[in-house]
Amino acid sequence: MSADLSKSAYDHLWMHFTRMSSYENAPVPTIVRGEGTYIYDSNGRKYLDGLAGLFVVQAGHGRQELAEVAAKQASELAFFPIWSYAHPKAVELAERLAEYAPGDLNKVFFTTGGGEAVETAWKLAKQYHKLTGNHTKYKVISRAVAYHGTPQGALSITGLPALKAPFEPLVPGAHKVPNTNIYRAPIHGDDPEAFGRWAADQIEQEILFEGPETVAAVFLEPVQNAGGCFPPPPGYFQRVREICDQYDVLLVSDEVICAFGRLGTMFACDKFGYVPDIITCAKGMTSGYSPIGAAIVSDRIAEPFYKQDNTFLHGYTFGGHPVSAAVALANLDLFEREGLNKHVLDNESAFLGTLGKLHDLPIVGDVRGNGFFYGIELVKDKATKETFSDEECERLLYGFVSKKLFENGLYCRADDRGDPVIQLSPPLISDQSTFDEIEQIIRGVLTEAWTKL
């Protein structure tokens, strides 16, 4: 059965971000079941889900109550669009998200995923400025190495040239500034506050260089994912907020990964003390039990769209899907009932401390992140922070580390978008036993990897 499934997967299932040739003569790993923090493959092997699927399964696998809610909603109203009509679950979820969101972010535009939410936010920013008389404001600023999604606009905002090259030319007007990787800071690497000020000021310099009359929005993740979990330095977002206000530029907090408990708060901007104009979110809203995303917009930005015959000419067939909205509400109930955010806040230092033990390995240069979201950067030389060549990354990360981690029972991500990192983002129900298991598996694999250099 599993052999037939694997062959069929290779023949017909075009997997995402996957070198399909690597499975021409090798079985396709096929996951058939999940329970708690673990997943099981078609051969019955058990793996710790160290990435919560893809930064998604906050409440853990096998939550029967979420499956039952989906079935109940599908039997009542399986589908209806929110194009000029409402249905109860979309209304209830929009109200709930507005209650959680900071400031006056009270308007919720539903999508089916994170990339669509980012696409929505850019289009919204451009039309907002046109409606308020600023017809030349269309450009966006984001950070180097940052990933914001695969739609044409979101991909333009993404700061990973190799991901964009096959699809160019993309949407014009997307510009990049340095990110907040203090481990490789070009300046102020020993002073987090000064580095944060410098990094934020690069946004102002880019706005001035392009012309404030042309810049519509700044897109930033609270903790940048690609490159390996870069937290914001102290004061960074406060300074960015000042800059955006000064030049009439919208601040978009891209929380597709960071929202819904990943950092221990419903929205990550709350953890770092800033109020954006738009929050983009998805992934953890349903813990992955059904797809949904959203752009949550401030009343100020929404106001011109609620006047006269103005219309935001944008939408998705499955945006605010009744089943997904019902599952999201049940998932948020579960968050509150089980105190998942508090659990993350109570245990994040223990998680970081456990991963920090890996600093004794010569291959580990940096361990960084926040909440239940961490990156371990691998280096060739600890003293100089020398990284690996492209050939070494290919051989070390893809040829050994990634496969070996999975073979040893840990599903996570070994990635070289930027510098080589191992990324960890387990379900929010994880505890010290989970942290210890992750650390032990990584320790064994990296110890062996070092001998192969």
PDB file of C-alpha atoms in Angstrom, residues 94-211:
ATOM      1  CA  ALA A  94     -14.342  39.011  12.508  1.00  0.00           C
ATOM      2  CA  GLU A  95     -15.690  40.400  15.781  1.00  0.00           C
ATOM      3  CA  ARG A  96     -13.465  38.075  17.797  1.00  0.00           C
ATOM      4  CA  LEU A  97     -10.336  39.037  15.878  1.00  0.00           C
ATOM      5  CA  ALA A  98     -11.158  42.724  16.255  1.00  0.00           C
ATOM      6  CA  GLU A  99     -11.422  42.210  20.023  1.00  0.00           C
ATOM      7  CA  TYR A 100      -7.965  40.622  20.123  1.00  0.00           C
ATOM      8  CA  ALA A 101      -6.314  43.142  17.812  1.00  0.00           C
ATOM      9  CA  PRO A 102      -4.690  46.278  19.280  1.00  0.00           C
ATOM     10  CA  GLY A 103      -5.745  49.877  18.804  1.00  0.00           C
ATOM     11  CA  ASP A 104      -8.524  50.535  16.297  1.00  0.00           C
ATOM     12  CA  LEU A 105      -7.875  47.491  14.106  1.00  0.00           C
ATOM     13  CA  ASN A 106     -11.543  46.568  13.831  1.00  0.00           C
ATOM     14  CA  LYS A 107     -12.106  45.641  10.182  1.00  0.00           C
ATOM     15  CA  VAL A 108     -11.352  42.078   9.039  1.00  0.00           C
ATOM     16  CA  PHE A 109     -10.898  41.130   5.376  1.00  0.00           C
ATOM     17  CA  PHE A 110     -10.745  37.342   5.076  1.00  0.00           C
ATOM     18  CA  THR A 111      -8.529  35.364   2.710  1.00  0.00           C
ATOM     19  CA  THR A 112      -7.666  31.674   2.520  1.00  0.00           C
ATOM     20  CA  GLY A 113      -3.981  31.994   3.411  1.00  0.00           C
ATOM     21  CA  GLY A 114      -1.078  34.211   4.380  1.00  0.00           C
ATOM     22  CA  GLY A 115       0.232  35.109   0.935  1.00  0.00           C
ATOM     23  CA  GLU A 116      -3.252  36.254  -0.034  1.00  0.00           C
ATOM     24  CA  ALA A 117      -3.411  38.363   3.129  1.00  0.00           C
ATOM     25  CA  VAL A 118      -0.147  40.087   2.186  1.00  0.00           C
ATOM     26  CA  GLU A 119      -1.382  40.596  -1.378  1.00  0.00           C
ATOM     27  CA  THR A 120      -4.564  42.090   0.063  1.00  0.00           C
ATOM     28  CA  ALA A 121      -2.651  44.473   2.315  1.00  0.00           C
ATOM     29  CA  TRP A 122      -0.549  45.884  -0.529  1.00  0.00           C
ATOM     30  CA  LYS A 123      -3.573  46.388  -2.781  1.00  0.00           C
ATOM     31  CA  LEU A 124      -5.458  47.951   0.120  1.00  0.00           C
ATOM     32  CA  ALA A 125      -2.581  50.327   0.871  1.00  0.00           C
ATOM     33  CA  LYS A 126      -2.401  51.467  -2.755  1.00  0.00           C
ATOM     34  CA  GLN A 127      -6.132  52.065  -3.061  1.00  0.00           C
ATOM     35  CA  TYR A 128      -6.281  53.772   0.354  1.00  0.00           C
ATOM     36  CA  HIS A 129      -3.717  56.340  -0.724  1.00  0.00           C
ATOM     37  CA  LYS A 130      -5.555  56.960  -3.991  1.00  0.00           C
ATOM     38  CA  LEU A 131      -8.821  57.495  -2.124  1.00  0.00           C
ATOM     39  CA  THR A 132      -7.125  59.990   0.194  1.00  0.00           C
ATOM     40  CA  GLY A 133      -5.594  61.994  -2.653  1.00  0.00           C
ATOM     41  CA  ASN A 134      -2.072  60.525  -2.654  1.00  0.00           C
ATOM     42  CA  HIS A 135      -2.138  59.025  -6.143  1.00  0.00           C
ATOM     43  CA  THR A 136       1.620  58.482  -6.428  1.00  0.00           C
ATOM     44  CA  LYS A 137       1.983  56.360  -3.277  1.00  0.00           C
ATOM     45  CA  TYR A 138       2.347  52.756  -4.424  1.00  0.00           C
ATOM     46  CA  LYS A 139       5.802  51.498  -3.368  1.00  0.00           C
ATOM     47  CA  VAL A 140       6.492  49.174  -0.459  1.00  0.00           C
ATOM     48  CA  ILE A 141       9.527  48.636   1.711  1.00  0.00           C
ATOM     49  CA  SER A 142      10.404  45.299   3.278  1.00  0.00           C
ATOM     50  CA  ARG A 143      13.567  43.639   4.571  1.00  0.00           C
ATOM     51  CA  ALA A 144      16.372  41.633   3.029  1.00  0.00           C
ATOM     52  CA  VAL A 145      15.896  37.834   3.204  1.00  0.00           C
ATOM     53  CA  ALA A 146      12.295  38.240   4.460  1.00  0.00           C
ATOM     54  CA  TYR A 147       9.642  35.910   3.028  1.00  0.00           C
ATOM     55  CA  HIS A 148       6.123  37.280   2.528  1.00  0.00           C
ATOM     56  CA  GLY A 149       4.457  34.754   0.219  1.00  0.00           C
ATOM     57  CA  THR A 150       4.176  33.491  -3.346  1.00  0.00           C
ATOM     58  CA  PRO A 151       1.512  35.620  -5.144  1.00  0.00           C
ATOM     59  CA  GLN A 152       3.106  38.088  -7.562  1.00  0.00           C
ATOM     60  CA  GLY A 153       2.783  41.065  -5.224  1.00  0.00           C
ATOM     61  CA  ALA A 154       3.757  39.192  -2.074  1.00  0.00           C
ATOM     62  CA  LEU A 155       6.700  37.661  -3.922  1.00  0.00           C
ATOM     63  CA  SER A 156       7.856  41.142  -4.933  1.00  0.00           C
ATOM     64  CA  ILE A 157       7.788  42.135  -1.267  1.00  0.00           C
ATOM     65  CA  THR A 158       9.799  39.009  -0.428  1.00  0.00           C
ATOM     66  CA  GLY A 159      13.524  39.682  -0.013  1.00  0.00           C
ATOM     67  CA  LEU A 160      14.919  36.413  -1.389  1.00  0.00           C
ATOM     68  CA  PRO A 161      16.308  36.949  -4.907  1.00  0.00           C
ATOM     69  CA  ALA A 162      16.663  33.228  -5.687  1.00  0.00           C
ATOM     70  CA  LEU A 163      12.942  32.654  -5.039  1.00  0.00           C
ATOM     71  CA  LYS A 164      11.980  35.540  -7.312  1.00  0.00           C
ATOM     72  CA  ALA A 165      14.334  35.049 -10.243  1.00  0.00           C
ATOM     73  CA  PRO A 166      12.267  32.409 -12.134  1.00  0.00           C
ATOM     74  CA  PHE A 167       9.180  34.654 -12.107  1.00  0.00           C
ATOM     75  CA  GLU A 168      10.580  38.064 -12.963  1.00  0.00           C
ATOM     76  CA  PRO A 169       9.544  40.645 -13.938  1.00  0.00           C
ATOM     77  CA  LEU A 170       7.399  40.967 -10.843  1.00  0.00           C
ATOM     78  CA  VAL A 171       5.245  43.801  -9.517  1.00  0.00           C
ATOM     79  CA  PRO A 172       7.286  47.031  -9.583  1.00  0.00           C
ATOM     80  CA  GLY A 173       7.822  49.213  -6.561  1.00  0.00           C
ATOM     81  CA  ALA A 174       9.138  46.792  -3.918  1.00  0.00           C
ATOM     82  CA  HIS A 175      12.298  47.963  -2.152  1.00  0.00           C
ATOM     83  CA  LYS A 176      14.480  46.345   0.523  1.00  0.00           C
ATOM     84  CA  VAL A 177      16.298  47.471   3.666  1.00  0.00           C
ATOM     85  CA  PRO A 178      18.566  45.540   6.082  1.00  0.00           C
ATOM     86  CA  ASN A 179      16.946  43.091   8.498  1.00  0.00           C
ATOM     87  CA  THR A 180      17.500  42.762  12.246  1.00  0.00           C
ATOM     88  CA  ASN A 181      20.033  39.916  12.296  1.00  0.00           C
ATOM     89  CA  ILE A 182      22.275  41.308  15.025  1.00  0.00           C
ATOM     90  CA  TYR A 183      24.497  38.207  14.863  1.00  0.00           C
ATOM     91  CA  ARG A 184      25.690  39.510  11.494  1.00  0.00           C
ATOM     92  CA  ALA A 185      25.172  43.211  12.136  1.00  0.00           C
ATOM     93  CA  PRO A 186      27.351  45.420   9.903  1.00  0.00           C
ATOM     94  CA  ILE A 187      27.369  48.038  12.686  1.00  0.00           C
ATOM     95  CA  HIS A 188      26.505  48.221  16.419  1.00  0.00           C
ATOM     96  CA  GLY A 189      26.647  44.429  16.796  1.00  0.00           C
ATOM     97  CA  ASP A 190      27.523  44.851  20.481  1.00  0.00           C
ATOM     98  CA  ASP A 191      24.721  47.346  21.250  1.00  0.00           C
ATOM     99  CA  PRO A 192      21.181  46.048  20.566  1.00  0.00           C
ATOM    100  CA  GLU A 193      19.498  49.436  21.104  1.00  0.00           C
ATOM    101  CA  ALA A 194      21.890  51.267  18.790  1.00  0.00           C
ATOM    102  CA  PHE A 195      21.553  48.491  16.228  1.00  0.00           C
ATOM    103  CA  GLY A 196      17.771  48.705  16.427  1.00  0.00           C
ATOM    104  CA  ARG A 197      17.850  52.442  15.876  1.00  0.00           C
ATOM    105  CA  TRP A 198      20.232  52.024  12.943  1.00  0.00           C
ATOM    106  CA  ALA A 199      18.084  49.281  11.347  1.00  0.00           C
ATOM    107  CA  ALA A 200      14.896  51.330  11.737  1.00  0.00           C
ATOM    108  CA  ASP A 201      16.573  54.425  10.350  1.00  0.00           C
ATOM    109  CA  GLN A 202      17.434  52.501   7.181  1.00  0.00           C
ATOM    110  CA  ILE A 203      13.684  52.478   6.501  1.00  0.00           C
ATOM    111  CA  GLU A 204      13.571  56.256   6.769  1.00  0.00           C
ATOM    112  CA  GLN A 205      16.558  56.567   4.451  1.00  0.00           C
ATOM    113  CA  GLU A 206      14.853  54.348   1.872  1.00  0.00           C
ATOM    114  CA  ILE A 207      11.624  56.370   2.108  1.00  0.00           C
ATOM    115  CA  LEU A 208      13.589  59.585   1.557  1.00  0.00           C
ATOM    116  CA  PHE A 209      15.593  58.046  -1.287  1.00  0.00           C
ATOM    117  CA  GLU A 210      12.479  56.859  -3.130  1.00  0.00           C
ATOM    118  CA  GLY A 211      10.503  59.970  -2.188  1.00  0.00           C
TER     119      GLY A 211
END
